[in-house]
mmCIF file of C-alpha atoms in Angstrom:
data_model
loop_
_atom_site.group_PDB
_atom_site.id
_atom_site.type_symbol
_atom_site.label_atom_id
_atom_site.label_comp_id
_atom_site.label_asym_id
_atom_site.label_seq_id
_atom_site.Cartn_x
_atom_site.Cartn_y
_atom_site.Cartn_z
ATOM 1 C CA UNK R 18 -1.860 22.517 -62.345
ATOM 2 C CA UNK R 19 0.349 19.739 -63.750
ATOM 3 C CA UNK R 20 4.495 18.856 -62.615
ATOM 4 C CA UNK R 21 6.420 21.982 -63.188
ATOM 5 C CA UNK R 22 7.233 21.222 -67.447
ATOM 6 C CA UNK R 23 10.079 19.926 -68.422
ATOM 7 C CA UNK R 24 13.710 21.923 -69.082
ATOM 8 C CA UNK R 25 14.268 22.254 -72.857
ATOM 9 C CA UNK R 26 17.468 24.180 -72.351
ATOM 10 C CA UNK R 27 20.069 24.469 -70.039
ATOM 11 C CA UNK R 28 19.132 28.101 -67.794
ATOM 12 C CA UNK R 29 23.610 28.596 -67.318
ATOM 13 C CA UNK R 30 24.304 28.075 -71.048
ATOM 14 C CA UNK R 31 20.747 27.954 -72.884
ATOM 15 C CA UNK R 32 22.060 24.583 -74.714
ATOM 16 C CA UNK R 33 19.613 21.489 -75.454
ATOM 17 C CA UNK R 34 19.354 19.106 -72.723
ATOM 18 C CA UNK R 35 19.022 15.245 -72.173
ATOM 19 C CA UNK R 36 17.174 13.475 -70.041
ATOM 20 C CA UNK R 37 19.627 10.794 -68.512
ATOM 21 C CA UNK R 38 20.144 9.327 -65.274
ATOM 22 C CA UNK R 39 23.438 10.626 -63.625
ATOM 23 C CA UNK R 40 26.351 8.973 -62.301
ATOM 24 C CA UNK R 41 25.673 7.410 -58.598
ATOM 25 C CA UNK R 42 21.944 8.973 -59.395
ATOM 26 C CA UNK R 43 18.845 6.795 -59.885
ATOM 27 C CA UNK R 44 16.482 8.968 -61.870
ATOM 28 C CA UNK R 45 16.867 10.820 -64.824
ATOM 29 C CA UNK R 46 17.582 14.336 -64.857
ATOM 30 C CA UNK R 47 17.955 17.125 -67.408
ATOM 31 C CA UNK R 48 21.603 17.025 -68.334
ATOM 32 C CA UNK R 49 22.853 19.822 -70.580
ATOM 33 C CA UNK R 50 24.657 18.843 -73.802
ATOM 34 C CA UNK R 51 26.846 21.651 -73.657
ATOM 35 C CA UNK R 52 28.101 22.675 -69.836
ATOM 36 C CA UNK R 53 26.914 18.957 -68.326
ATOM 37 C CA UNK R 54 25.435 20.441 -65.625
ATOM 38 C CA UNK R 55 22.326 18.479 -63.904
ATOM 39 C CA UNK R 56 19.129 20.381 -63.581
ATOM 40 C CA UNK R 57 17.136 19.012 -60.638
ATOM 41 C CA UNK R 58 13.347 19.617 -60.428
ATOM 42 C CA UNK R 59 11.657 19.017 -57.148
ATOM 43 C CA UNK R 60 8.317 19.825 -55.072
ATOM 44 C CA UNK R 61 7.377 23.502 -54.210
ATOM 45 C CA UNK R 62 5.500 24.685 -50.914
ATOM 46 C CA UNK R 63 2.427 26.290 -50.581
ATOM 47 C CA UNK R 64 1.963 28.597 -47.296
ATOM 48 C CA UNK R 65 -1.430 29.540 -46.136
ATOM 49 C CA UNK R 66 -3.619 30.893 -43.412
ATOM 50 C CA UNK R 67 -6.882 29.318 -41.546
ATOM 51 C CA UNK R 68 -7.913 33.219 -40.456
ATOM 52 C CA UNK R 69 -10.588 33.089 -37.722
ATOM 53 C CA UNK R 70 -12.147 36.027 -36.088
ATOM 54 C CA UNK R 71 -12.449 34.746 -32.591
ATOM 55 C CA UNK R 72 -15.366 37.104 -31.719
ATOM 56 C CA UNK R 73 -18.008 35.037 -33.377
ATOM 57 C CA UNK R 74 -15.642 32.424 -34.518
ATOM 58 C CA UNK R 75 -15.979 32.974 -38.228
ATOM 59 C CA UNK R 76 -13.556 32.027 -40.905
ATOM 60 C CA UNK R 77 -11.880 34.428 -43.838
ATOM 61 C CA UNK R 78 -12.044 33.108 -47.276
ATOM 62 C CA UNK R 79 -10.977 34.830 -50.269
ATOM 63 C CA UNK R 80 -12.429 34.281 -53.788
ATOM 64 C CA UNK R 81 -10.015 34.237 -56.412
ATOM 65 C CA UNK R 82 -9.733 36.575 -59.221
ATOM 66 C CA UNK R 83 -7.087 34.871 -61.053
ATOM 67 C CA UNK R 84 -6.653 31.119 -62.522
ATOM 68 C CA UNK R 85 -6.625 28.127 -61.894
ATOM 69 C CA UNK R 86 -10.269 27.893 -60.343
ATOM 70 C CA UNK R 87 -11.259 31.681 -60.798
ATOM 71 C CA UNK R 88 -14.032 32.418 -58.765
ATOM 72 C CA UNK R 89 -13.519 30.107 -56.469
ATOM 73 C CA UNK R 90 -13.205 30.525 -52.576
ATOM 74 C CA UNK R 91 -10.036 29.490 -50.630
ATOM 75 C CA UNK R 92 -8.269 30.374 -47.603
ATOM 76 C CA UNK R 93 -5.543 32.921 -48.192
ATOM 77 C CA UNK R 94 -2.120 30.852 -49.464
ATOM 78 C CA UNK R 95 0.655 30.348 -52.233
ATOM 79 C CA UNK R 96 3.435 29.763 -53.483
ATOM 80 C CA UNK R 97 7.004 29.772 -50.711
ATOM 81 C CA UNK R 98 9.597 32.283 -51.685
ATOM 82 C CA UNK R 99 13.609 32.211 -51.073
ATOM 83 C CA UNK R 100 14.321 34.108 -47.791
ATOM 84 C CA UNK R 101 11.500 33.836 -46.071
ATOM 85 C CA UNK R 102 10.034 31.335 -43.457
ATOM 86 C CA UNK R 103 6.960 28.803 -43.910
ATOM 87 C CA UNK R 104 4.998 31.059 -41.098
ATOM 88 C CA UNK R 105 6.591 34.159 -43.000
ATOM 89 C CA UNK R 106 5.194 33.448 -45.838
ATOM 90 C CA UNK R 107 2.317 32.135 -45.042
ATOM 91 C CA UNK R 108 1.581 36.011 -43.077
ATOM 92 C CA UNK R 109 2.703 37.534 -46.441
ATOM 93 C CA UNK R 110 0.297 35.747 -48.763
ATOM 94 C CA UNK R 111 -2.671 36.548 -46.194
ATOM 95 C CA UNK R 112 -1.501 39.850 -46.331
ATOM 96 C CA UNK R 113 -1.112 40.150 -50.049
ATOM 97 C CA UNK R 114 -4.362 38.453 -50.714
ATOM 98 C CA UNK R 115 -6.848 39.857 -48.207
ATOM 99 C CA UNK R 116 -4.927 42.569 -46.990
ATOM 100 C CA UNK R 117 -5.811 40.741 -43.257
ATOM 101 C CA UNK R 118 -4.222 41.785 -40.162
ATOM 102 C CA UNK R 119 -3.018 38.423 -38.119
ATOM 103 C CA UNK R 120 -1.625 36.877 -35.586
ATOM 104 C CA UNK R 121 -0.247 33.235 -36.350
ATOM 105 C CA UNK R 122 -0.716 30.583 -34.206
ATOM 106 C CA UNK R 123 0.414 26.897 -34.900
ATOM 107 C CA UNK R 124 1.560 24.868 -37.757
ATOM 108 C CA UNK R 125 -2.726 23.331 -38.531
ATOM 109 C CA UNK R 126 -2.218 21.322 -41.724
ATOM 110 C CA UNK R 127 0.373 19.396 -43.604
ATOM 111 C CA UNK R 128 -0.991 17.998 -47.382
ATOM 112 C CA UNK R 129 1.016 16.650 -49.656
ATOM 113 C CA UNK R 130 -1.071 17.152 -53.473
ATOM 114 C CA UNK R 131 2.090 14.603 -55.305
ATOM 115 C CA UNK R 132 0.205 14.765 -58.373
ATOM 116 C CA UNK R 133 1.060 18.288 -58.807
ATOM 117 C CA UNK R 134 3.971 18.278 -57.072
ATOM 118 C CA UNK R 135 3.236 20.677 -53.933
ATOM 119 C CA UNK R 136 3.355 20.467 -50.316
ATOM 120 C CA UNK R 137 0.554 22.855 -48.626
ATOM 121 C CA UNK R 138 0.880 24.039 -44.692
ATOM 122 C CA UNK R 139 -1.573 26.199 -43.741
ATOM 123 C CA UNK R 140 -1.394 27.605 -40.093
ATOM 124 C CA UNK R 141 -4.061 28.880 -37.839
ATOM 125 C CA UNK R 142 -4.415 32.697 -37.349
ATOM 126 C CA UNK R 143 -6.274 35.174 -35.129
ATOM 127 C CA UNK R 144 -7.460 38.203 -36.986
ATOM 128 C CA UNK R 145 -6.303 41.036 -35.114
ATOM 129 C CA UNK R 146 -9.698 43.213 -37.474
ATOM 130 C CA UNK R 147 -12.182 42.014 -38.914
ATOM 131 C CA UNK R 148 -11.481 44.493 -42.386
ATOM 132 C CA UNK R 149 -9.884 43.575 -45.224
ATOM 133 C CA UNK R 150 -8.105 44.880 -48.206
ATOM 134 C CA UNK R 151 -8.249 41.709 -51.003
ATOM 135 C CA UNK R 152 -5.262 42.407 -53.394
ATOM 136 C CA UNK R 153 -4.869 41.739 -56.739
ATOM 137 C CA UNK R 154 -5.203 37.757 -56.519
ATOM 138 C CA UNK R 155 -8.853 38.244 -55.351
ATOM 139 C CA UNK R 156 -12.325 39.201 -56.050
ATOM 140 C CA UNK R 157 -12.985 39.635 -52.926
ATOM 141 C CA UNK R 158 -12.387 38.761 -48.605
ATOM 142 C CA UNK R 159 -14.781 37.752 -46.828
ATOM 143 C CA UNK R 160 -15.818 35.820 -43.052
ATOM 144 C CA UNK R 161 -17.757 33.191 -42.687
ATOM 145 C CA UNK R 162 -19.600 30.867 -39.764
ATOM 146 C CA UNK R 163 -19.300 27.041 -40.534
ATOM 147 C CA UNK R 164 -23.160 27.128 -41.568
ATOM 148 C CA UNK R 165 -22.436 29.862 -44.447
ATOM 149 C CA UNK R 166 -18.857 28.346 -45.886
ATOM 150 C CA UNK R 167 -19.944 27.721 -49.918
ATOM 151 C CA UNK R 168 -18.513 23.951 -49.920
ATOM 152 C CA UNK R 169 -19.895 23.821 -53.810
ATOM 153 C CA UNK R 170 -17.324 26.577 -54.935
ATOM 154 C CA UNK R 171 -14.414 25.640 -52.810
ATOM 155 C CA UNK R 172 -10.798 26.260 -54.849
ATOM 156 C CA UNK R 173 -8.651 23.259 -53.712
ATOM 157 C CA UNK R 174 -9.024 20.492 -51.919
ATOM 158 C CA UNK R 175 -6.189 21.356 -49.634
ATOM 159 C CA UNK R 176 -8.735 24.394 -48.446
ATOM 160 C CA UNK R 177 -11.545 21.739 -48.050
ATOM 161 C CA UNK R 178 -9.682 19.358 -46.205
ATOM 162 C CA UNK R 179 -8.379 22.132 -43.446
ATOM 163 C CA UNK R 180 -12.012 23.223 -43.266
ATOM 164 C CA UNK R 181 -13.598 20.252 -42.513
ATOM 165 C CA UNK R 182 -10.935 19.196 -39.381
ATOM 166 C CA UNK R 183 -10.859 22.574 -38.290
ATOM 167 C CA UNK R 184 -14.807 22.752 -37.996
ATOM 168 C CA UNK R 185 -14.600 19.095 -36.776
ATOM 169 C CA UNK R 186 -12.155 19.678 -34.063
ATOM 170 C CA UNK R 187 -13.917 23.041 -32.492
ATOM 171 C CA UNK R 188 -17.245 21.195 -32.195
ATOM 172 C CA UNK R 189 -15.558 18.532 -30.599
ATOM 173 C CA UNK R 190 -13.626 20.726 -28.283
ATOM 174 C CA UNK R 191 -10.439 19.127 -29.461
ATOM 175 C CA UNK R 192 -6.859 20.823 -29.304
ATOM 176 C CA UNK R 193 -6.115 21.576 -32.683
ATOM 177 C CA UNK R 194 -3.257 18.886 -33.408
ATOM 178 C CA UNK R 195 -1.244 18.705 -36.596
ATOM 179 C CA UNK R 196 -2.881 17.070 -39.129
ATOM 180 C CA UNK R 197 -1.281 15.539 -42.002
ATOM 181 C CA UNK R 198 -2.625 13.861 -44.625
ATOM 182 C CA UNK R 199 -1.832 12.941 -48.501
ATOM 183 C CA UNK R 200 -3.840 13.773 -51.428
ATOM 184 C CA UNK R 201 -2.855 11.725 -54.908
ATOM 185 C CA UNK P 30 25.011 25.316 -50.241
ATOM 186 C CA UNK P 31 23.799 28.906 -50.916
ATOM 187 C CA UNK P 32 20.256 29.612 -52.841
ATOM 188 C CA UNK P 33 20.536 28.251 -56.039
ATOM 189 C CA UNK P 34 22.494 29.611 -58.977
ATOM 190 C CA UNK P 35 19.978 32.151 -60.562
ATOM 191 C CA UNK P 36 18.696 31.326 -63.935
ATOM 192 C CA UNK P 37 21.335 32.912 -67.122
ATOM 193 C CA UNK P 38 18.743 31.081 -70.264
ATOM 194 C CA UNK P 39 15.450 30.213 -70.399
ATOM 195 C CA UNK P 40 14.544 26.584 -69.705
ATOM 196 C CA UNK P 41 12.166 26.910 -72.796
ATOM 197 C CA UNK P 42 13.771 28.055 -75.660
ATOM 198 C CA UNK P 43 17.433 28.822 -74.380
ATOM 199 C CA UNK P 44 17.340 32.873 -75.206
ATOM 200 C CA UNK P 45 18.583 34.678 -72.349
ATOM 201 C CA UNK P 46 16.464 35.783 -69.251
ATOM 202 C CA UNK P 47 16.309 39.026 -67.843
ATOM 203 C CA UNK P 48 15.710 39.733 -64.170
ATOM 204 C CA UNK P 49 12.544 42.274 -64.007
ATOM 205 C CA UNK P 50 9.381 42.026 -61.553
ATOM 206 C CA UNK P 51 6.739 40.646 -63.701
ATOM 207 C CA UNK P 52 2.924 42.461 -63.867
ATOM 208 C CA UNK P 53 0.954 41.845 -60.765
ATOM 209 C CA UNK P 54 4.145 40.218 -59.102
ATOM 210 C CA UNK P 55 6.002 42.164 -56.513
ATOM 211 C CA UNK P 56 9.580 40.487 -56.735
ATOM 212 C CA UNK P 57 12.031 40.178 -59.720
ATOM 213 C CA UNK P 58 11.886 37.056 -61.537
ATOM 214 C CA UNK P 59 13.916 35.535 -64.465
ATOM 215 C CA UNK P 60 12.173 36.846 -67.609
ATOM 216 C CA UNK P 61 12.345 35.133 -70.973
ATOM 217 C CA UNK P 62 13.494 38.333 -73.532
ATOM 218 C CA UNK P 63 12.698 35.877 -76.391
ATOM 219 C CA UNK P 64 9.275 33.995 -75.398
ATOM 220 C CA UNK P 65 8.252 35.833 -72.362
ATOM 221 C CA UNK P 66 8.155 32.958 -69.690
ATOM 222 C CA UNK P 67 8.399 33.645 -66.569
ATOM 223 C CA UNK P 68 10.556 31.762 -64.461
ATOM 224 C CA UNK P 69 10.264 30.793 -60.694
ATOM 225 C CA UNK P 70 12.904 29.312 -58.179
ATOM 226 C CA UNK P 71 11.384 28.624 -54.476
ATOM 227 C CA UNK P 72 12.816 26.745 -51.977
ATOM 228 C CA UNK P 73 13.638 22.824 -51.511
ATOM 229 C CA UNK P 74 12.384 20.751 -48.851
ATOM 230 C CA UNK P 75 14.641 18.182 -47.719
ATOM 231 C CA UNK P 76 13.183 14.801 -45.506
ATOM 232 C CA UNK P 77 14.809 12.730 -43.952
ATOM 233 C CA UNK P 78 14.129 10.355 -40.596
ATOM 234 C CA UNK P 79 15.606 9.743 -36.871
ATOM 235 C CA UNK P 80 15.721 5.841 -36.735
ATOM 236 C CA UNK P 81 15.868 4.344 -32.967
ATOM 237 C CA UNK P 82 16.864 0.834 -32.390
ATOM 238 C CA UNK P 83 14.707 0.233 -29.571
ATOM 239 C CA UNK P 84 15.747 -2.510 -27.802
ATOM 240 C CA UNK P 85 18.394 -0.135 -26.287
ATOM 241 C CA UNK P 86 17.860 3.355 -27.488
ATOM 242 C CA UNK P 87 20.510 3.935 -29.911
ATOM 243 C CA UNK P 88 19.724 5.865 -32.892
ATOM 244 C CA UNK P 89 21.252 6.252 -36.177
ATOM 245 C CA UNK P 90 23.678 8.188 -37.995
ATOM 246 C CA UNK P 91 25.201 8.176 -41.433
ATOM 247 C CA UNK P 92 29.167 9.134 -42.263
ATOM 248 C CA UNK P 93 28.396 11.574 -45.391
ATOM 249 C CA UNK P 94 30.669 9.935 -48.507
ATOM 250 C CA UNK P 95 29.705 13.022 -50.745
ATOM 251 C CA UNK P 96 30.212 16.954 -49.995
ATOM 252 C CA UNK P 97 28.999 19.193 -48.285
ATOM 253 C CA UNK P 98 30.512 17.835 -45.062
ATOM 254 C CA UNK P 99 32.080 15.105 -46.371
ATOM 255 C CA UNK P 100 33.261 12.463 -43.608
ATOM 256 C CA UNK P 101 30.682 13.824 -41.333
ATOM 257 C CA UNK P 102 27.619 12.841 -39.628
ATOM 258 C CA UNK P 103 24.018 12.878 -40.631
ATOM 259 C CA UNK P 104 20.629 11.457 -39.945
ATOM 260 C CA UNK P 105 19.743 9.996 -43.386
ATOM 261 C CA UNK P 106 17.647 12.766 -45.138
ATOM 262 C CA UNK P 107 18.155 14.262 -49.021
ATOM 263 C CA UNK P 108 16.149 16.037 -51.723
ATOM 264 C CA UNK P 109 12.271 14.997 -51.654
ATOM 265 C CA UNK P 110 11.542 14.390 -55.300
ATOM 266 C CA UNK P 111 7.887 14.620 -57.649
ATOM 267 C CA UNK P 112 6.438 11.962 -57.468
ATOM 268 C CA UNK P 113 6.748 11.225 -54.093
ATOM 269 C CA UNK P 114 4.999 12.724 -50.469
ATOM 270 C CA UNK P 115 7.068 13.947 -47.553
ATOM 271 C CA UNK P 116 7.102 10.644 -45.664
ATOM 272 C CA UNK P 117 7.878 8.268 -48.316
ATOM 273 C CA UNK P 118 11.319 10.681 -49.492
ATOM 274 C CA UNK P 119 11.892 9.874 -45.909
ATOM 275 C CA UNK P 120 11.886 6.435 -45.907
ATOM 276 C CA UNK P 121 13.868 6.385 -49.625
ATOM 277 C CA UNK P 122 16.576 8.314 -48.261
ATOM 278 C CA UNK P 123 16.811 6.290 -45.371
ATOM 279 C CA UNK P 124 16.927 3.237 -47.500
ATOM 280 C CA UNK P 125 19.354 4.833 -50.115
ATOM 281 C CA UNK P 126 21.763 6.040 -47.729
ATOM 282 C CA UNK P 127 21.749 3.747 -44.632
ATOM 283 C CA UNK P 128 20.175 0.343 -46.539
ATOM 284 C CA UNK P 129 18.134 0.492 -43.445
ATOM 285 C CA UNK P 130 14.919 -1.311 -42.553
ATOM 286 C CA UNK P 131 12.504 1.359 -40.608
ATOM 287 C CA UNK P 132 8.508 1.868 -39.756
ATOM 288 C CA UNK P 133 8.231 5.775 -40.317
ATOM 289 C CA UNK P 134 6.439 7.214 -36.600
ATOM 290 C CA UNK P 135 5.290 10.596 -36.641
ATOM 291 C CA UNK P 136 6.278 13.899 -37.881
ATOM 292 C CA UNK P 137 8.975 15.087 -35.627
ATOM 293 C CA UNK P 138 10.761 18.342 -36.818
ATOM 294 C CA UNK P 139 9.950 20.795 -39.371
ATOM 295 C CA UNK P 140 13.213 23.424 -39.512
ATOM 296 C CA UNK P 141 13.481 26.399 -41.807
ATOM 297 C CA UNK P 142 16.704 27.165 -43.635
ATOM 298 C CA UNK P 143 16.008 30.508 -44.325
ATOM 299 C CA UNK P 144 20.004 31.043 -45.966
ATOM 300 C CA UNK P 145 19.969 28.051 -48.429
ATOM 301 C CA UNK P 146 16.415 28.515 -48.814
ATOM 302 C CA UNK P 147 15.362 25.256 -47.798
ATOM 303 C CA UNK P 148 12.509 23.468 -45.356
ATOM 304 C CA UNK P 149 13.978 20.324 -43.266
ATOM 305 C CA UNK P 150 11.312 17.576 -42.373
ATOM 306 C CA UNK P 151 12.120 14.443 -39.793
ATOM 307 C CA UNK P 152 10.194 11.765 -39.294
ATOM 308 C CA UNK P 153 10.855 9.494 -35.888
ATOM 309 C CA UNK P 154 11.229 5.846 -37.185
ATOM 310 C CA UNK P 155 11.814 2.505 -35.514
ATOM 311 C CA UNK P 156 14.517 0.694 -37.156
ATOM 312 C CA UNK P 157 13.529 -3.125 -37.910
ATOM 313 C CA UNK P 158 16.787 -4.180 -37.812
ATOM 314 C CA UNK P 159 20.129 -3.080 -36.563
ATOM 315 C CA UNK P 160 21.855 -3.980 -39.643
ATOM 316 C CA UNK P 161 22.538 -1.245 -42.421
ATOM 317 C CA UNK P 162 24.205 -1.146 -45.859
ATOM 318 C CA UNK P 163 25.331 2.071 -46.893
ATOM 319 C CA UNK P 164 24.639 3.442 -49.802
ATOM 320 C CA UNK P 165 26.990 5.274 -52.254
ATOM 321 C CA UNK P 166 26.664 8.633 -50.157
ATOM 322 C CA UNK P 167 27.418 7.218 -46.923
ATOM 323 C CA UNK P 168 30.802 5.689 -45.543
ATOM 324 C CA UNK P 169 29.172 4.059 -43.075
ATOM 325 C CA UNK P 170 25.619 3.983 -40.850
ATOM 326 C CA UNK P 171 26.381 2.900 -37.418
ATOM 327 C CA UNK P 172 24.236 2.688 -34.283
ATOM 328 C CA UNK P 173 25.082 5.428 -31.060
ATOM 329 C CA UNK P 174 23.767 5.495 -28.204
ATOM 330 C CA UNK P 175 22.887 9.285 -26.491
ATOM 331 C CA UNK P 176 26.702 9.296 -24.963
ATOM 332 C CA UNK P 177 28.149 8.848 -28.013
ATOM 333 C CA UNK P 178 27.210 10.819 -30.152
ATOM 334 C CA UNK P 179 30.209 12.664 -32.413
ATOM 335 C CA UNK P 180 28.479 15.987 -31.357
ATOM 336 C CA UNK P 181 31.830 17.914 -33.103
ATOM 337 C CA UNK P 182 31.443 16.017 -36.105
ATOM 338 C CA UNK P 183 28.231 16.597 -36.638
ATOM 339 C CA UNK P 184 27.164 17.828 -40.532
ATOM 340 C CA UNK P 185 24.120 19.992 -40.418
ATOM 341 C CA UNK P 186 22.649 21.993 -37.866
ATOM 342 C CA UNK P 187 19.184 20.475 -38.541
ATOM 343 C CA UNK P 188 20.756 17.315 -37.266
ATOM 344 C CA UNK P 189 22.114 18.887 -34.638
ATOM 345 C CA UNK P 190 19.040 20.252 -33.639
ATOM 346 C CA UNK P 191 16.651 17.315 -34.013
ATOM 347 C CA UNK P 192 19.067 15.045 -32.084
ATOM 348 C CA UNK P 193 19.163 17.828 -29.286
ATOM 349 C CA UNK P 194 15.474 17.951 -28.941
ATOM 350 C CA UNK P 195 14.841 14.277 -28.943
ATOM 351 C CA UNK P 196 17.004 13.131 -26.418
ATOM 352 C CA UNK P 197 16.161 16.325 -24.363
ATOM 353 C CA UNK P 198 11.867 14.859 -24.529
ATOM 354 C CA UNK P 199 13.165 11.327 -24.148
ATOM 355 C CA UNK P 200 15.025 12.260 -20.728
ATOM 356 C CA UNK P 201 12.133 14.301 -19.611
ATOM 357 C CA UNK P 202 9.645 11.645 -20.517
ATOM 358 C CA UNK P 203 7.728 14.212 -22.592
ATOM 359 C CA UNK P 204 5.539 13.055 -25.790
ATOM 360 C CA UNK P 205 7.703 13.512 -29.516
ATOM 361 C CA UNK P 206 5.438 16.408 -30.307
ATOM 362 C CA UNK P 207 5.804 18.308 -33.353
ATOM 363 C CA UNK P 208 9.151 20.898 -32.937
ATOM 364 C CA UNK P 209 9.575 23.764 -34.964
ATOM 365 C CA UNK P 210 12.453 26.288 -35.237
ATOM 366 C CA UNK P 211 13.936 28.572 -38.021
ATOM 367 C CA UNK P 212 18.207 29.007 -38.747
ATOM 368 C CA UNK P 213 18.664 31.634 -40.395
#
């Protein structure tokens, strides 16, 4: 998952455009030939869930059934839409992709992946049931104890990172304090 | 600032879009009717920082040169760009707009703007020195202490709202933890 790709055409007029820096700008921007409007692209947001099932403490990972990384296990997140929240839409991906009941809890992790551009908060959850419905974006839902998570066929690194501190913090008895870190 | 403008052309090729909810999407998104592309607008996250002098607790503010809210107040925060992670658009804007000199502290407020669709992110800073030069968005950057503070002329409500909240833990002695809150 590269940058976003580049504007071709203007989306007001559908003219060429030109990459120029702006006036009182300092990096260039898509500039349309036509209209001269500026076309700005910018980092998106990625809202997920860290599930657990407090009964036995087990974790809900979904395997994807779409690309990139088909196959592969992550916790329940994607892409921020207009109108909603962070914490909304964080509860409406782990709805739309395990069909989980939850309760959110705090703000866990904060990862910045600037290579491809995102930003990826993923909050803790309780699972109010410990049945799922996966949707369309996955294979399949499923819990998991710390000993059983497959680390070989994790998704992102974003889901590997949250893991690991989140397994590290409950054997250490620790509060579970934001954690931010940056992946390049 | 509302959301932004919706998409009239494709970014692509130019033909027109068409606003229809893709397969195995659930919301409408602008549809290429020449090349098929699909295209997605999500919301921005602006950053941004709340520098303290502290040899005597003043923090500062910029005069905004540039609308919105032109000729009022800000702490220094803009667009995050690619390229870049959350903390270091912080520190840019800070530089662009106030010319200031800071050492980033912790994550301090993390503020959903639900109506423009965007996601506000301050970072408490320690300014290195108290003297600024304004970039070409700000009419000035000047020091105030809590007492002074132009609370009428003051430009955003995520400002407003940060600055509330941190002299509100300073007074009470409390730690700069994390605060999160959604204006909708």
């Amino acid at each position: 998952m590269p940058f976003p790709s580049r504007f071709k055409h203007c989306p007001h007029c559908g003219a060429a455009v030109d990459y120029r820096v702006p006036p009182d700008d300092n990096r260039e921007r898509a500039v349309c030939t036509a209209c001269d409007s500026i076309h700005y692209q910018n980092p998106l947001n990625v809202v997920g869930t860290l599930p657990v099932w407090e009964a036995d403490g087990r974790v809900l990972l979904c395997r994807r059934a779409i690309e990139p990384r088909l196959g592969l296990w992550t916790l329940p997140a994607g892409f921020m839409e207009l109108g909603e929240t962070t914490a909304e839409g964080a509860l409406r991906e782990t709805h739309e992709e395990a069909g989980a009941q939850i309760e959110l809890l705090g703000l866990y992790s904060l990862l910045n992946v600037v290579k491809v551009g995102q930003v990826h908060f993923f909050y803790r959850a309780r699972l109010l049931s410990p049945r799922f419905e996966p949707g369309p974006e996955s294979l399949e839902a499923q819990l998991f104890a710390e000993h059983e998570i497959p680390w070989d066929e994790i998704a992102f690194q974003t889901t590997r990172e949250t893991l690991t501190r989140y397994f590290d913090d409950r054997r250490h008895g620790r509060a579970f304090a934001l954690f931010s870190a940056d992946l390049h």
